[in-house]
Amino acid sequence: MRIAGAGGAGADGQDGDLLVTLRVKDSKRYRLSGADIETDLPISPWEAALGADVSVATPGGPVTVHVPPGSSTGRRLRLRGQGMPRRGQPGDLYARVKVVVPRTLTKKEKELFEKLRDVSSFDARRGS
């Protein structure tokens, strides 16, 4: 970053520019790539399958994003202009979908997942 006129005086007596180098460390929540920010977006299996509007934490506060039906872990959802400021035009924030399965299921949830398994022809290893 250059701050004009904030540096020490040069040989000609004029104040020079101050050059500042910033290093931004990744946090547990955000990863930085240039002016773009990436974050994980945990969603439930039914939100992934059916689609949902979910809240995403951004550095500027929560924003609602639409998760399209059929979203799998790894899908990137772009939030335009929610990244790092950069010379007038901010970067983007990418929310990377992460499908999270419950650690424990109620009896009813287990029955429903078993029913889905029995009626579904989907094979995750073949992608169909």
C-alpha atoms as a printed R data frame, in Angstrom:
    type eleno elety resid chain resno       x       y       z
1   ATOM     1    CA   MET     A     1   0.000   0.000   0.000
2   ATOM     2    CA   ARG     A     2   1.369   3.423  -0.930
3   ATOM     3    CA   ILE     A     3   0.581   6.504   1.173
4   ATOM     4    CA   ALA     A     4   1.633   9.539  -0.843
5   ATOM     5    CA   GLY     A     5   3.650  12.192   1.008
6   ATOM     6    CA   ALA     A     6   3.812  10.268   4.296
7   ATOM     7    CA   GLY     A     7   7.418   9.115   3.936
8   ATOM     8    CA   GLY     A     8  10.633  10.800   4.974
9   ATOM     9    CA   ALA     A     9  12.139  13.756   3.141
10  ATOM    10    CA   GLY     A    10  14.162  12.885   0.066
11  ATOM    11    CA   ALA     A    11  17.374  14.517  -1.228
12  ATOM    12    CA   ASP     A    12  15.256  17.241  -2.812
13  ATOM    13    CA   GLY     A    13  13.554  18.055   0.523
14  ATOM    14    CA   GLN     A    14  10.194  16.702  -0.607
15  ATOM    15    CA   ASP     A    15   8.383  14.149   1.527
16  ATOM    16    CA   GLY     A    16   8.464  10.766  -0.138
17  ATOM    17    CA   ASP     A    17   5.799   8.095  -0.153
18  ATOM    18    CA   LEU     A    18   5.353   5.626   2.653
19  ATOM    19    CA   LEU     A    19   5.192   2.032   1.428
20  ATOM    20    CA   VAL     A    20   3.370  -0.380   3.722
21  ATOM    21    CA   THR     A    21   3.338  -4.141   3.193
22  ATOM    22    CA   LEU     A    22   0.472  -6.042   4.815
23  ATOM    23    CA   ARG     A    23   0.416  -9.773   5.355
24  ATOM    24    CA   VAL     A    24  -2.975 -11.243   6.094
25  ATOM    25    CA   LYS     A    25  -2.977 -14.537   7.936
26  ATOM    26    CA   ASP     A    26  -5.716 -17.069   7.184
27  ATOM    27    CA   SER     A    27  -8.192 -17.507  10.005
28  ATOM    28    CA   LYS     A    28 -10.131 -20.600  11.008
29  ATOM    29    CA   ARG     A    29 -13.172 -19.187   9.219
30  ATOM    30    CA   TYR     A    30 -11.716 -17.452   6.136
31  ATOM    31    CA   ARG     A    31  -8.995 -18.101   3.558
32  ATOM    32    CA   LEU     A    32  -7.693 -15.245   1.409
33  ATOM    33    CA   SER     A    33  -6.683 -15.476  -2.248
34  ATOM    34    CA   GLY     A    34  -5.844 -12.045  -3.648
35  ATOM    35    CA   ALA     A    35  -8.974  -9.968  -3.080
36  ATOM    36    CA   ASP     A    36 -11.202 -13.056  -2.839
37  ATOM    37    CA   ILE     A    37 -12.178 -14.743   0.408
38  ATOM    38    CA   GLU     A    38 -13.198 -18.381   0.769
39  ATOM    39    CA   THR     A    39 -15.169 -19.898   3.646
40  ATOM    40    CA   ASP     A    40 -16.823 -23.249   4.348
41  ATOM    41    CA   LEU     A    41 -20.619 -23.453   4.355
42  ATOM    42    CA   PRO     A    42 -21.875 -26.430   6.370
43  ATOM    43    CA   ILE     A    43 -25.296 -27.627   5.212
44  ATOM    44    CA   SER     A    44 -27.499 -30.614   5.984
45  ATOM    45    CA   PRO     A    45 -28.066 -33.467   3.513
46  ATOM    46    CA   TRP     A    46 -31.675 -32.340   2.912
47  ATOM    47    CA   GLU     A    47 -30.566 -28.740   2.241
48  ATOM    48    CA   ALA     A    48 -28.047 -30.108  -0.277
49  ATOM    49    CA   ALA     A    49 -30.618 -32.311  -1.990
50  ATOM    50    CA   LEU     A    50 -33.597 -29.960  -1.938
51  ATOM    51    CA   GLY     A    51 -31.892 -26.548  -2.015
52  ATOM    52    CA   ALA     A    52 -32.182 -23.902   0.678
53  ATOM    53    CA   ASP     A    53 -31.575 -20.282   1.563
54  ATOM    54    CA   VAL     A    54 -28.952 -20.241   4.313
55  ATOM    55    CA   SER     A    55 -26.995 -17.624   6.221
56  ATOM    56    CA   VAL     A    56 -23.270 -17.206   5.509
57  ATOM    57    CA   ALA     A    57 -20.967 -15.376   7.906
58  ATOM    58    CA   THR     A    58 -19.002 -12.712   6.006
59  ATOM    59    CA   PRO     A    59 -16.501 -10.211   7.432
60  ATOM    60    CA   GLY     A    60 -19.206  -7.556   7.015
61  ATOM    61    CA   GLY     A    61 -21.913  -9.593   8.745
62  ATOM    62    CA   PRO     A    62 -24.280 -12.424   7.808
63  ATOM    63    CA   VAL     A    63 -25.633 -12.682   4.260
64  ATOM    64    CA   THR     A    64 -28.254 -15.089   2.904
65  ATOM    65    CA   VAL     A    65 -27.173 -17.275  -0.012
66  ATOM    66    CA   HIS     A    66 -29.256 -19.668  -2.126
67  ATOM    67    CA   VAL     A    67 -27.923 -23.230  -2.197
68  ATOM    68    CA   PRO     A    68 -29.228 -24.795  -5.433
69  ATOM    69    CA   PRO     A    69 -30.862 -28.239  -5.265
70  ATOM    70    CA   GLY     A    70 -28.417 -31.085  -5.860
71  ATOM    71    CA   SER     A    71 -25.408 -29.287  -4.354
72  ATOM    72    CA   SER     A    72 -22.558 -31.551  -3.225
73  ATOM    73    CA   THR     A    73 -19.592 -30.953  -0.958
74  ATOM    74    CA   GLY     A    74 -17.036 -28.774  -2.734
75  ATOM    75    CA   ARG     A    75 -19.474 -26.680  -4.766
76  ATOM    76    CA   ARG     A    76 -18.488 -22.999  -4.646
77  ATOM    77    CA   LEU     A    77 -21.168 -20.351  -4.304
78  ATOM    78    CA   ARG     A    78 -20.056 -16.843  -5.295
79  ATOM    79    CA   LEU     A    79 -21.082 -13.786  -3.293
80  ATOM    80    CA   ARG     A    80 -20.074 -10.910  -5.545
81  ATOM    81    CA   GLY     A    81 -18.408  -7.933  -3.835
82  ATOM    82    CA   GLN     A    82 -18.196  -9.568  -0.383
83  ATOM    83    CA   GLY     A    83 -14.403 -10.079  -0.513
84  ATOM    84    CA   MET     A    84 -11.483  -7.827   0.439
85  ATOM    85    CA   PRO     A    85 -11.580  -4.180  -0.648
86  ATOM    86    CA   ARG     A    86  -9.188  -3.492  -3.508
87  ATOM    87    CA   ARG     A    87  -8.788  -0.102  -5.165
88  ATOM    88    CA   GLY     A    88 -12.457   0.687  -5.357
89  ATOM    89    CA   GLN     A    89 -13.701  -2.780  -6.312
90  ATOM    90    CA   PRO     A    90 -13.898  -5.472  -3.636
91  ATOM    91    CA   GLY     A    91 -13.187  -9.099  -4.385
92  ATOM    92    CA   ASP     A    92 -15.714 -11.877  -4.039
93  ATOM    93    CA   LEU     A    93 -16.501 -14.270  -1.236
94  ATOM    94    CA   TYR     A    94 -16.807 -17.949  -2.162
95  ATOM    95    CA   ALA     A    95 -18.799 -20.176   0.158
96  ATOM    96    CA   ARG     A    96 -17.665 -23.776  -0.330
97  ATOM    97    CA   VAL     A    97 -20.504 -26.221   0.378
98  ATOM    98    CA   LYS     A    98 -19.736 -28.858   2.994
99  ATOM    99    CA   VAL     A    99 -22.510 -31.430   3.478
100 ATOM   100    CA   VAL     A   100 -22.582 -32.449   7.139
101 ATOM   101    CA   VAL     A   101 -24.328 -35.605   8.330
102 ATOM   102    CA   PRO     A   102 -25.753 -35.765  11.877
103 ATOM   103    CA   ARG     A   103 -23.540 -37.750  14.287
104 ATOM   104    CA   THR     A   104 -26.568 -39.359  15.864
105 ATOM   105    CA   LEU     A   105 -30.041 -39.907  14.493
106 ATOM   106    CA   THR     A   106 -33.372 -40.073  16.194
107 ATOM   107    CA   LYS     A   107 -35.383 -43.226  15.590
108 ATOM   108    CA   LYS     A   108 -37.589 -41.358  13.092
109 ATOM   109    CA   GLU     A   109 -34.587 -39.880  11.235
110 ATOM   110    CA   LYS     A   110 -33.000 -43.317  10.959
111 ATOM   111    CA   GLU     A   111 -36.244 -44.750   9.564
112 ATOM   112    CA   LEU     A   112 -36.469 -41.964   6.983
113 ATOM   113    CA   PHE     A   113 -32.847 -42.406   5.863
114 ATOM   114    CA   GLU     A   114 -33.408 -46.173   5.577
115 ATOM   115    CA   LYS     A   115 -36.543 -45.563   3.513
116 ATOM   116    CA   LEU     A   116 -34.632 -43.170   1.250
117 ATOM   117    CA   ARG     A   117 -31.876 -45.771   0.829
118 ATOM   118    CA   ASP     A   118 -34.452 -48.397  -0.119
119 ATOM   119    CA   VAL     A   119 -36.308 -46.289  -2.718
120 ATOM   120    CA   SER     A   120 -33.363 -44.385  -4.225
121 ATOM   121    CA   SER     A   121 -31.465 -45.587  -7.301
122 ATOM   122    CA   PHE     A   122 -28.689 -43.009  -6.742
123 ATOM   123    CA   ASP     A   123 -25.150 -44.419  -6.528
124 ATOM   124    CA   ALA     A   124 -22.708 -41.830  -5.167
125 ATOM   125    CA   ARG     A   125 -19.676 -43.745  -6.423
126 ATOM   126    CA   ARG     A   126 -20.944 -43.695 -10.002
127 ATOM   127    CA   GLY     A   127 -22.502 -40.223  -9.753
128 ATOM   128    CA   SER     A   128 -25.886 -41.403 -11.014
